[in-house]
Coordinates of C-alpha atoms in Angstrom, one line a residue:
Chain A
X1366 CA 47.2 29.6 -18.6
X1367 CA 49.9 30.9 -21.0
X1368 CA 48.5 31.4 -24.5
X1369 CA 50.4 29.6 -27.2
X1370 CA 52.2 32.0 -29.6
X1371 CA 50.1 31.0 -32.6
X1372 CA 46.8 32.0 -31.0
X1373 CA 46.9 35.5 -32.3
X1374 CA 47.4 34.4 -35.8
X1375 CA 44.6 31.8 -35.5
X1376 CA 42.1 34.3 -34.1
X1377 CA 43.0 36.7 -36.9
X1378 CA 42.2 34.1 -39.6
X1379 CA 38.7 33.4 -38.3
X1380 CA 38.0 37.1 -37.7
X1381 CA 39.2 38.0 -41.2
X1382 CA 36.8 35.4 -42.7
X1383 CA 33.9 37.0 -40.9
X1384 CA 34.9 40.6 -41.6
X1385 CA 35.5 40.2 -45.3
X1386 CA 32.3 38.2 -45.9
X1387 CA 30.4 40.8 -43.8
X1388 CA 31.9 43.6 -45.8
X1389 CA 30.9 42.0 -49.1
X1390 CA 27.3 41.7 -47.9
X1391 CA 27.3 45.3 -46.9
X1392 CA 28.0 46.2 -50.5
X1393 CA 24.5 45.1 -51.3
X1394 CA 23.0 47.7 -48.9
X1395 CA 20.6 49.8 -51.0
X1396 CA 21.0 47.6 -54.1
X1397 CA 19.4 44.2 -53.3
X1398 CA 16.6 43.1 -55.7
X1399 CA 13.9 43.2 -53.0
X1400 CA 13.6 45.6 -50.1
X1401 CA 13.2 42.8 -47.5
X1402 CA 16.3 41.0 -48.9
X1403 CA 18.2 44.2 -48.7
X1404 CA 17.5 44.3 -45.0
X1405 CA 18.2 40.5 -44.6
X1406 CA 21.6 40.8 -46.3
X1407 CA 22.5 43.9 -44.2
X1408 CA 21.5 42.0 -41.0
X1409 CA 23.6 39.0 -41.9
X1410 CA 26.5 41.3 -42.8
X1411 CA 26.2 43.0 -39.4
X1412 CA 26.2 39.6 -37.7
X1413 CA 29.4 38.7 -39.5
X1414 CA 31.1 42.0 -38.6
X1415 CA 29.9 41.8 -35.0
X1416 CA 31.5 38.4 -34.7
X1417 CA 34.7 39.7 -36.3
X1418 CA 34.7 42.6 -33.9
X1419 CA 34.6 40.3 -30.9
X1420 CA 37.3 38.1 -32.4
X1421 CA 39.6 41.0 -33.1
X1422 CA 39.1 42.4 -29.6
X1423 CA 40.2 39.1 -28.1
X1424 CA 43.1 38.9 -30.6
X1425 CA 44.3 42.3 -29.7
X1426 CA 44.3 41.4 -26.0
X1427 CA 46.2 38.2 -26.7
X1428 CA 48.7 40.1 -28.8
X1429 CA 49.3 42.6 -26.0
X1430 CA 50.7 45.3 -28.1
X1431 CA 48.0 47.9 -27.3
X1432 CA 46.5 47.7 -30.8
X1433 CA 42.7 48.0 -31.0
X1434 CA 40.4 46.0 -33.2
X1435 CA 40.2 49.0 -35.5
X1436 CA 44.0 49.2 -35.8
X1437 CA 44.1 45.6 -36.8
X1438 CA 41.4 46.1 -39.4
X1439 CA 42.3 49.4 -41.0
X1440 CA 46.1 49.3 -40.9
X1441 CA 47.0 45.9 -42.3
X1442 CA 47.9 45.2 -45.9
X1443 CA 46.3 42.5 -48.1
X1444 CA 49.2 40.1 -47.5
X1445 CA 48.6 40.4 -43.7
X1446 CA 44.9 39.4 -44.2
X1447 CA 44.5 35.6 -43.6
X1448 CA 40.9 35.1 -44.7
X1449 CA 39.8 32.2 -47.0
X1450 CA 39.8 33.1 -50.7
X1451 CA 36.1 32.2 -51.0
X1452 CA 34.8 35.1 -48.8
X1453 CA 36.7 37.8 -50.8
X1454 CA 35.2 36.9 -54.1
X1455 CA 33.1 39.7 -55.6
X1456 CA 29.3 39.9 -55.3
X1457 CA 28.7 40.0 -59.1
X1458 CA 25.0 39.0 -59.3
X1459 CA 22.6 37.8 -56.6
X1460 CA 23.3 34.1 -57.4
X1461 CA 27.0 34.5 -57.0
X1462 CA 26.5 36.2 -53.6
X1463 CA 24.1 33.5 -52.4
X1464 CA 26.2 30.6 -53.6
X1465 CA 29.3 32.1 -51.9
X1466 CA 27.2 32.6 -48.7
X1467 CA 25.8 29.0 -48.9
X1468 CA 29.2 27.4 -49.4
X1469 CA 30.6 29.4 -46.5
X1470 CA 27.6 29.1 -44.1
X1471 CA 27.5 25.3 -44.4
X1472 CA 31.2 25.2 -43.5
X1473 CA 31.1 28.0 -40.9
X1474 CA 28.2 26.4 -39.0
X1475 CA 30.3 23.1 -38.6
X1476 CA 33.4 25.1 -37.7
X1477 CA 31.9 27.4 -35.1
X1478 CA 29.9 24.5 -33.7
X1479 CA 33.2 22.7 -33.0
X1480 CA 34.7 25.9 -31.6
X1481 CA 32.1 26.0 -28.8
X1482 CA 34.3 23.3 -27.1
X1483 CA 37.5 25.4 -27.4
X1484 CA 39.7 25.3 -24.3
X1485 CA 40.3 29.0 -24.9
X1486 CA 37.2 30.3 -23.1
X1487 CA 36.8 33.7 -24.9
X1488 CA 36.8 31.9 -28.2
X1489 CA 34.3 29.3 -26.9
X1490 CA 32.0 32.1 -25.7
X1491 CA 32.1 33.9 -29.1
X1492 CA 31.4 30.7 -30.9
X1493 CA 28.3 29.9 -28.7
X1494 CA 26.8 33.2 -29.8
X1495 CA 27.9 32.9 -33.4
X1496 CA 26.4 29.4 -33.9
X1497 CA 22.9 30.8 -33.3
X1498 CA 23.5 33.4 -35.9
X1499 CA 25.1 31.0 -38.4
X1500 CA 22.2 28.6 -38.1
X1501 CA 20.0 31.4 -39.3
X1502 CA 22.4 32.4 -42.1
X1503 CA 22.5 28.8 -43.3
X1504 CA 18.8 28.6 -43.3
X1505 CA 18.6 31.8 -45.3
X1506 CA 21.2 31.0 -47.9
X1507 CA 20.2 27.3 -48.4
X1508 CA 16.6 28.3 -49.0
X1509 CA 17.8 30.8 -51.6
X1510 CA 19.9 28.0 -53.3
X1511 CA 16.7 25.9 -53.5
X1512 CA 14.6 28.8 -54.8
X1513 CA 17.2 29.9 -57.4
X1514 CA 18.4 26.5 -58.5
X1515 CA 14.9 25.1 -58.9
X1516 CA 13.4 28.4 -60.1
X1517 CA 13.4 29.9 -63.6
X1518 CA 15.7 28.9 -66.4
X1519 CA 17.7 32.1 -65.9
X1520 CA 18.0 31.7 -62.1
X1521 CA 19.0 28.1 -62.5
X1522 CA 21.7 29.0 -65.1
X1523 CA 23.1 31.9 -63.1
X1524 CA 23.3 29.7 -59.9
X1525 CA 25.0 26.9 -61.8
X1526 CA 27.5 29.4 -63.2
X1527 CA 28.2 30.8 -59.7
X1528 CA 28.7 27.3 -58.4
X1529 CA 31.1 26.4 -61.2
X1530 CA 33.1 29.6 -60.6
X1531 CA 33.3 29.4 -56.8
X1532 CA 33.8 25.7 -56.4
X1533 CA 37.6 26.1 -56.9
X1534 CA 37.8 27.9 -53.5
X1535 CA 36.1 25.2 -51.5
X1536 CA 39.1 22.9 -51.2
X1537 CA 40.8 25.6 -49.0
X1538 CA 38.1 25.4 -46.4
X1539 CA 39.4 22.0 -45.3
X1540 CA 43.1 22.6 -45.4
X1541 CA 44.3 22.1 -41.8
X1542 CA 47.9 23.5 -41.8
X1543 CA 50.5 22.9 -39.0
X1544 CA 49.2 25.9 -37.0
X1545 CA 45.6 24.7 -36.9
X1546 CA 46.8 21.1 -36.1
X1547 CA 49.0 22.3 -33.3
X1548 CA 46.3 24.4 -31.7
X1549 CA 43.8 21.6 -32.2
X1550 CA 46.1 19.3 -30.3
X1551 CA 46.0 21.8 -27.4
X1552 CA 42.2 21.8 -27.5
X1553 CA 41.9 25.4 -28.8
X1554 CA 41.3 25.1 -32.5
X1555 CA 38.7 23.3 -34.5
X1556 CA 40.1 20.9 -37.2
X1557 CA 38.6 21.8 -40.6
X1558 CA 40.1 18.8 -42.4
X1559 CA 37.8 16.5 -40.3
X1560 CA 34.7 18.3 -41.5
X1561 CA 34.9 17.7 -45.2
X1562 CA 32.8 14.6 -45.2
X1563 CA 29.9 16.2 -43.2
X1564 CA 30.1 19.3 -45.4
X1565 CA 29.9 17.2 -48.6
X1566 CA 26.8 15.5 -47.2
X1567 CA 25.0 18.8 -46.4
X1568 CA 26.0 20.6 -49.6
X1569 CA 25.2 17.6 -51.8
X1570 CA 21.7 17.2 -50.3
X1571 CA 20.8 20.9 -50.9
X1572 CA 22.4 21.1 -54.4
X1573 CA 20.6 17.9 -55.5
X1574 CA 17.3 19.2 -54.3
X1575 CA 18.0 22.5 -56.1
X1576 CA 18.6 20.5 -59.3
X1577 CA 22.2 21.9 -59.5
X1578 CA 25.2 20.0 -60.9
X1579 CA 28.0 19.5 -58.4
X1580 CA 31.3 20.5 -60.1
X1581 CA 33.8 17.7 -60.6
X1582 CA 36.0 16.8 -57.6
X1583 CA 38.9 16.9 -60.1
X1584 CA 38.5 20.7 -60.5
X1585 CA 41.8 22.5 -59.8
X1586 CA 41.6 24.1 -56.3
X1587 CA 43.0 27.5 -55.5
X1588 CA 44.4 28.2 -52.1
X1589 CA 46.7 30.6 -50.3
X1590 CA 44.4 32.8 -48.1
X1591 CA 45.8 31.6 -44.8
X1592 CA 49.3 32.6 -46.0
X1593 CA 48.2 36.0 -47.2
X1594 CA 48.3 35.0 -50.9
X1595 CA 45.0 36.5 -52.1
X1596 CA 43.1 36.9 -55.4
X1597 CA 43.2 40.4 -56.9
X1598 CA 39.8 41.2 -55.4
X1599 CA 40.9 41.6 -51.8
X1600 CA 43.1 44.6 -52.5
X1601 CA 40.2 46.6 -54.0
X1602 CA 37.9 45.7 -51.1
X1603 CA 40.5 46.8 -48.5
X1604 CA 41.2 50.0 -50.4
X1605 CA 37.5 51.0 -50.1
X1606 CA 37.2 49.8 -46.6
X1607 CA 40.4 51.4 -45.2
X1608 CA 40.6 54.7 -47.1
X1609 CA 38.9 56.9 -44.5
X1610 CA 41.0 55.7 -41.6
X1611 CA 44.1 55.8 -43.7
X1612 CA 43.5 59.3 -44.9
X1613 CA 42.3 60.6 -41.5
X1614 CA 43.7 58.4 -38.8
X1615 CA 41.6 58.2 -35.6
X1616 CA 38.8 60.1 -37.2
X1617 CA 35.5 59.7 -35.3
X1618 CA 31.9 60.2 -36.4
Chain B
X779 CA 15.0 48.5 -73.2
X780 CA 11.5 49.4 -72.4
X781 CA 12.6 51.6 -69.5
X782 CA 9.9 50.1 -67.3
X783 CA 10.6 49.4 -63.7
X784 CA 10.2 45.8 -62.5
X785 CA 7.5 45.9 -59.8
X786 CA 7.1 42.2 -59.0
X787 CA 8.3 42.1 -55.5
X788 CA 6.3 39.0 -54.6
X789 CA 3.0 38.6 -52.7
X790 CA 2.0 40.7 -49.7
X791 CA 2.0 39.0 -46.3
X792 CA 0.8 40.1 -42.9
X793 CA 3.0 39.5 -39.9
X794 CA 1.9 38.8 -36.4
X795 CA 4.3 38.6 -33.5
X796 CA 3.8 37.2 -30.0
X797 CA 6.1 39.0 -27.5
X798 CA 5.5 36.8 -24.4
X799 CA 4.1 33.5 -23.4
X800 CA 0.3 33.7 -23.2
X801 CA 0.3 37.1 -24.9
X802 CA -1.8 37.4 -28.1
X803 CA -0.1 37.5 -31.5
X804 CA -0.5 41.1 -32.6
X805 CA -0.2 42.6 -36.1
X806 CA 3.3 44.0 -36.7
X807 CA 3.1 45.0 -40.3
X808 CA 3.4 43.7 -43.8
X809 CA 6.2 42.4 -46.0
X810 CA 6.6 41.0 -49.5
X811 CA 7.8 37.5 -50.3
X812 CA 7.5 34.8 -52.9
X813 CA 6.9 31.8 -50.6
X814 CA 6.0 31.0 -47.0
X815 CA 9.7 30.3 -45.9
X816 CA 10.8 33.6 -47.5
X817 CA 7.9 35.3 -45.8
X818 CA 8.8 34.1 -42.3
X819 CA 12.5 34.9 -42.9
X820 CA 11.7 38.4 -44.2
X821 CA 9.3 39.0 -41.3
X822 CA 12.0 38.0 -38.9
X823 CA 14.6 40.3 -40.5
X824 CA 12.2 43.3 -40.8
X825 CA 10.2 43.0 -37.5
X826 CA 11.8 40.6 -35.0
X827 CA 15.5 41.1 -35.2
X828 CA 15.9 43.6 -32.5
X829 CA 12.5 43.4 -30.7
X830 CA 11.7 40.4 -28.4
X831 CA 9.6 37.7 -29.9
X832 CA 8.4 34.3 -28.8
X833 CA 6.5 33.3 -31.9
X834 CA 5.6 34.7 -35.3
X835 CA 2.9 34.1 -37.8
X836 CA 2.7 35.1 -41.4
X837 CA -0.4 34.9 -43.6
X838 CA -0.9 36.0 -47.2
X839 CA -2.8 39.2 -47.2
X840 CA -5.3 38.0 -49.8
X841 CA -6.3 35.2 -47.4
X842 CA -7.8 37.8 -45.1
X843 CA -11.4 38.7 -45.6
X844 CA -12.0 42.2 -44.5
X845 CA -14.9 44.6 -44.2
X846 CA -15.4 47.3 -46.7
X847 CA -16.2 51.0 -45.9
X848 CA -19.8 50.2 -47.0
X849 CA -20.1 47.5 -44.3
X850 CA -19.4 49.9 -41.5
X851 CA -23.0 51.2 -41.0
X852 CA -24.8 47.8 -41.1
X853 CA -22.0 45.9 -39.2
X854 CA -21.1 48.2 -36.4
X855 CA -23.5 51.1 -35.9
X856 CA -26.4 49.1 -34.2
X857 CA -24.2 47.6 -31.6
X858 CA -23.8 50.6 -29.3
X859 CA -27.2 50.4 -27.6
X860 CA -27.6 46.6 -27.5
X861 CA -24.5 45.4 -25.8
X862 CA -26.3 42.2 -24.5
X863 CA -26.2 40.9 -28.1
X864 CA -22.4 40.5 -27.9
X865 CA -20.5 37.9 -26.2
X866 CA -18.2 40.3 -24.3
X867 CA -21.3 41.5 -22.4
X868 CA -21.6 38.1 -20.7
X869 CA -17.9 37.8 -19.9
X870 CA -18.2 41.1 -18.0
X871 CA -21.4 40.3 -16.2
X872 CA -19.7 37.1 -14.9
X873 CA -17.0 39.1 -13.2
X874 CA -19.7 41.6 -12.1
X875 CA -17.9 44.6 -13.4
X876 CA -20.4 45.7 -16.0
X877 CA -23.3 44.7 -13.8
X878 CA -22.3 47.0 -11.1
X879 CA -21.9 49.9 -13.5
X880 CA -25.5 49.5 -14.7

């Protein structure tokens, strides 16, 4: 089968989501409030980066320009990154990190679940493995939302603030542009716009239980990640992630 | 600022992992957690992520009643020369092993 020309771009989008979220989690390494949670966040970050690595490797083959996964990761500029704005938002405090994770996990689980049926076999295979990991990630982050939201006054307040500040990036999760629609019609892509209702149900249930207030649906939504229009945070993240390979190309350790 | 370090890392829990069907759950180590769900997730992340596991138990450490060093003499010392007092003796006699050795 001939791969459609948009396939590379599509794979890069999903891979970038996983890489950037994984990198954010790795920033907690050695800093988390509990030793066990430090290990948990690092494990989840590694799952994300592992999935990204698989996706980049397939993308590189699809592209056929002899670029490696590392080339794609370390030698692209922020405008060439196509991840969702949500995943690049900074860690700030533990509540912000876990709310970001929860909002993504609840979406990612639905999205990768659908991708298991992709007509593009390598993608279906990656999704089958990723779904198992995402199920655990969702269990981890949703339990923390319950614990923090329904915890102390301070944990409740911080979690509510995190929700209020990150909610503006959730609309983008369900924007299916022409590229996604086209690949969906060919049986390759999952259609995120069709997942909003299910996501609302899952998220509402957990947030209600956690005694958290769901921000207004009228809230202005910020988008642009899929077009390479990012918040100021991605540039700083990439600078730190890429500096070694940019300063010493092909360095090994 | 008092300068004191916050030491509250949650309760201590013991972790037991079963590696195969029919195998016993064996002690893997301890973790800290604030509630049972956190305990089982932390146990998974610390002990079971790379090893194989079929099942896992967590139990709060203070729910375990343990012997003290003072108990050692009265509890364990008299057992060496009166093995027929212990249930293991009869298991072995049934499959004849210990019987033959005597």
